[in-house]
Amino acid sequence: MLLNILEFPDPRLRKVATPVAAVTPEIVKLIRDMAETMYAAPGIGLAATQVDVHKRIVVMDLSETKDELRVFINPELLAVEGRIETEEGCLSVPGYYDEVTRGERVRVRAQDERGEPFELEAEGLLAVCIQHELDHLMGKVFVDHLSPLKRARLAAKARKKQRLAG
Ligand code: NI
């Protein structure tokens, strides 16, 4: 089932997600729907926050063949090293891309879709994507890393678009 993706500056994108206590059938269904929504968009990552479910769940697929789904339940960053500047975009900020500086390498601990804990070392785009999605779970959007002026302009533009649409 396709889920509705919230768009900046929707205040629900500011909610902080809570941990998943157990991987119930309901959580499994949510993960399936999140993956379907991400692939359909199309996007390379989606946090539950973006579909207005405020639980610590992220799905991601950076492969060109779109058959390497990664699921992170209750992800925690254990280490962040280096700095890398990448042009980022977000399904919640459609049509807008800008440079953001983040850690170049990360170590993350999470549970997979079966609830099994794992640790992952990532660098480059995967590391950037992990940090971007974990930001969502904390109620942050990538444009928060831009200047207040840029962000205000973007919010004004998005509000205008929403008014015209609805
Ligand atoms: Ni995003």
Short mmCIF file of C-alpha atoms and ligand atoms in Angstrom, two decimals:
data_model
loop_
_atom_site.label_atom_id
_atom_site.label_comp_id
_atom_site.label_asym_id
_atom_site.label_seq_id
_atom_site.Cartn_x
_atom_site.Cartn_y
_atom_site.Cartn_z
CA MET A 1 0.00 0.00 0.00
CA LEU A 2 1.35 3.41 -0.97
CA LEU A 3 1.64 5.83 1.92
CA ASN A 4 1.28 9.61 1.79
CA ILE A 5 4.61 11.44 2.11
CA LEU A 6 4.56 14.60 4.23
CA GLU A 7 6.11 17.67 2.62
CA PHE A 8 8.20 20.40 4.21
CA PRO A 9 7.25 22.62 6.05
CA ASP A 10 4.59 20.24 7.45
CA PRO A 11 4.94 20.46 11.28
CA ARG A 12 4.50 16.67 11.58
CA LEU A 13 8.00 16.31 10.08
CA ARG A 14 9.21 17.87 13.37
CA LYS A 15 7.96 15.05 15.60
CA VAL A 16 10.62 12.91 17.29
CA ALA A 17 10.20 9.17 16.65
CA THR A 18 10.01 6.66 19.51
CA PRO A 19 11.76 3.26 19.63
CA VAL A 20 10.10 0.13 18.25
CA ALA A 21 9.52 -2.29 21.15
CA ALA A 22 8.95 -5.41 19.04
CA VAL A 23 8.73 -6.31 15.37
CA THR A 24 5.00 -7.10 15.27
CA PRO A 25 3.06 -8.02 12.09
CA GLU A 26 1.91 -4.39 12.07
CA ILE A 27 5.54 -3.21 11.93
CA VAL A 28 6.35 -5.73 9.18
CA LYS A 29 3.40 -4.38 7.15
CA LEU A 30 4.57 -0.79 7.75
CA ILE A 31 8.09 -1.66 6.53
CA ARG A 32 6.64 -3.28 3.39
CA ASP A 33 4.47 -0.21 2.71
CA MET A 34 7.39 2.16 3.35
CA ALA A 35 9.57 0.24 0.88
CA GLU A 36 6.80 0.26 -1.74
CA THR A 37 6.31 4.00 -1.23
CA MET A 38 10.05 4.69 -1.49
CA TYR A 39 10.44 2.65 -4.70
CA ALA A 40 7.34 4.23 -6.27
CA ALA A 41 8.42 7.83 -5.50
CA PRO A 42 11.19 6.96 -6.58
CA GLY A 43 13.65 7.56 -3.76
CA ILE A 44 16.70 5.97 -2.14
CA GLY A 45 15.61 6.33 1.48
CA LEU A 46 12.53 6.90 3.59
CA ALA A 47 12.06 7.41 7.33
CA ALA A 48 8.78 6.50 9.07
CA THR A 49 8.47 10.16 10.15
CA GLN A 50 7.94 11.10 6.49
CA VAL A 51 4.80 8.96 6.31
CA ASP A 52 3.55 10.34 9.63
CA VAL A 53 4.43 7.27 11.69
CA HIS A 54 6.65 8.40 14.53
CA LYS A 55 8.62 5.21 15.16
CA ARG A 56 12.37 4.66 14.67
CA ILE A 57 12.26 2.87 11.29
CA VAL A 58 14.18 3.66 8.10
CA VAL A 59 14.23 1.92 4.72
CA MET A 60 16.90 2.50 2.10
CA ASP A 61 18.05 1.11 -1.23
CA LEU A 62 21.04 2.65 -2.95
CA SER A 63 21.44 -0.07 -5.58
CA GLU A 64 20.85 0.69 -9.25
CA THR A 65 18.84 -2.51 -9.60
CA LYS A 66 16.57 -1.55 -6.68
CA ASP A 67 16.76 -4.99 -5.14
CA GLU A 68 18.95 -4.34 -2.10
CA LEU A 69 16.49 -3.12 0.50
CA ARG A 70 18.08 -2.14 3.80
CA VAL A 71 15.90 -1.89 6.89
CA PHE A 72 17.03 -0.10 10.04
CA ILE A 73 14.87 -0.46 13.14
CA ASN A 74 15.93 1.61 16.17
CA PRO A 75 19.12 2.84 14.43
CA GLU A 76 21.80 4.53 16.54
CA LEU A 77 24.95 6.23 15.28
CA LEU A 78 27.93 4.83 17.18
CA ALA A 79 30.61 6.87 15.41
CA VAL A 80 30.88 9.62 12.82
CA GLU A 81 34.22 10.52 11.19
CA GLY A 82 35.48 12.86 8.51
CA ARG A 83 33.53 15.40 6.49
CA ILE A 84 31.94 15.15 3.08
CA GLU A 85 29.85 17.62 1.10
CA THR A 86 27.10 16.07 -1.04
CA GLU A 87 24.16 17.40 -2.99
CA GLU A 88 21.11 16.11 -1.14
CA GLY A 89 17.46 15.91 -1.95
CA CYS A 90 14.48 14.56 -0.03
CA LEU A 91 11.08 13.10 -0.91
CA SER A 92 9.65 15.56 1.64
CA VAL A 93 11.23 18.53 -0.19
CA PRO A 94 10.34 17.67 -3.80
CA GLY A 95 12.33 19.33 -6.56
CA TYR A 96 14.93 20.91 -4.28
CA TYR A 97 18.59 19.89 -4.02
CA ASP A 98 21.42 21.53 -2.13
CA GLU A 99 24.88 20.88 -0.73
CA VAL A 100 25.06 19.57 2.83
CA THR A 101 28.18 18.75 4.83
CA ARG A 102 28.03 15.59 6.97
CA GLY A 103 30.30 12.88 8.34
CA GLU A 104 32.08 10.85 5.67
CA ARG A 105 32.07 7.56 7.58
CA VAL A 106 29.65 6.24 10.15
CA ARG A 107 29.15 3.21 12.27
CA VAL A 108 25.50 2.40 12.95
CA ARG A 109 23.77 -0.15 15.12
CA ALA A 110 20.19 -1.20 14.38
CA GLN A 111 17.84 -4.16 14.12
CA ASP A 112 16.79 -5.70 10.82
CA GLU A 113 13.23 -6.57 9.72
CA ARG A 114 13.35 -9.73 11.82
CA GLY A 115 14.41 -7.81 14.90
CA GLU A 116 17.99 -9.14 14.72
CA PRO A 117 20.61 -6.62 15.85
CA PHE A 118 23.43 -5.72 13.45
CA GLU A 119 26.20 -3.18 13.08
CA LEU A 120 27.23 -1.56 9.83
CA GLU A 121 30.19 0.57 8.80
CA ALA A 122 29.34 2.87 5.92
CA GLU A 123 31.06 5.59 3.93
CA GLY A 124 30.25 8.02 1.13
CA LEU A 125 26.68 8.07 -0.15
CA LEU A 126 25.48 5.30 2.18
CA ALA A 127 26.89 7.16 5.21
CA VAL A 128 25.26 10.40 4.05
CA CYS A 129 21.94 8.67 3.46
CA ILE A 130 22.01 7.08 6.94
CA GLN A 131 22.65 10.46 8.57
CA HIS A 132 19.91 12.10 6.44
CA GLU A 133 17.33 9.46 7.44
CA LEU A 134 18.33 9.45 11.11
CA ASP A 135 17.83 13.22 11.11
CA HIS A 136 14.20 12.63 10.04
CA LEU A 137 13.66 10.40 13.09
CA MET A 138 14.80 13.34 15.25
CA GLY A 139 12.37 15.70 13.51
CA LYS A 140 15.02 17.24 11.31
CA VAL A 141 14.91 17.82 7.55
CA PHE A 142 18.06 18.29 5.41
CA VAL A 143 17.20 21.92 4.75
CA ASP A 144 17.83 22.55 8.49
CA HIS A 145 21.51 22.31 7.54
CA LEU A 146 21.15 25.27 5.13
CA SER A 147 21.20 28.98 5.98
CA PRO A 148 18.06 30.34 7.72
CA LEU A 149 17.48 32.62 4.71
CA LYS A 150 17.49 29.75 2.21
CA ARG A 151 15.21 27.73 4.50
CA ALA A 152 12.72 30.60 4.92
CA ARG A 153 12.58 31.14 1.15
CA LEU A 154 12.00 27.45 0.58
CA ALA A 155 9.23 27.29 3.21
CA ALA A 156 7.48 30.33 1.67
CA LYS A 157 7.67 28.73 -1.78
CA ALA A 158 6.31 25.41 -0.48
CA ARG A 159 3.40 27.13 1.31
CA LYS A 160 2.52 29.03 -1.84
CA LYS A 161 2.56 25.79 -3.83
CA GLN A 162 0.28 24.13 -1.24
CA ARG A 163 -2.17 27.07 -1.42
CA LEU A 164 -2.31 26.84 -5.20
CA ALA A 165 -2.81 23.09 -5.03
CA GLY A 166 -5.51 23.04 -2.50
NI NI B 1 14.65 12.95 3.44
#
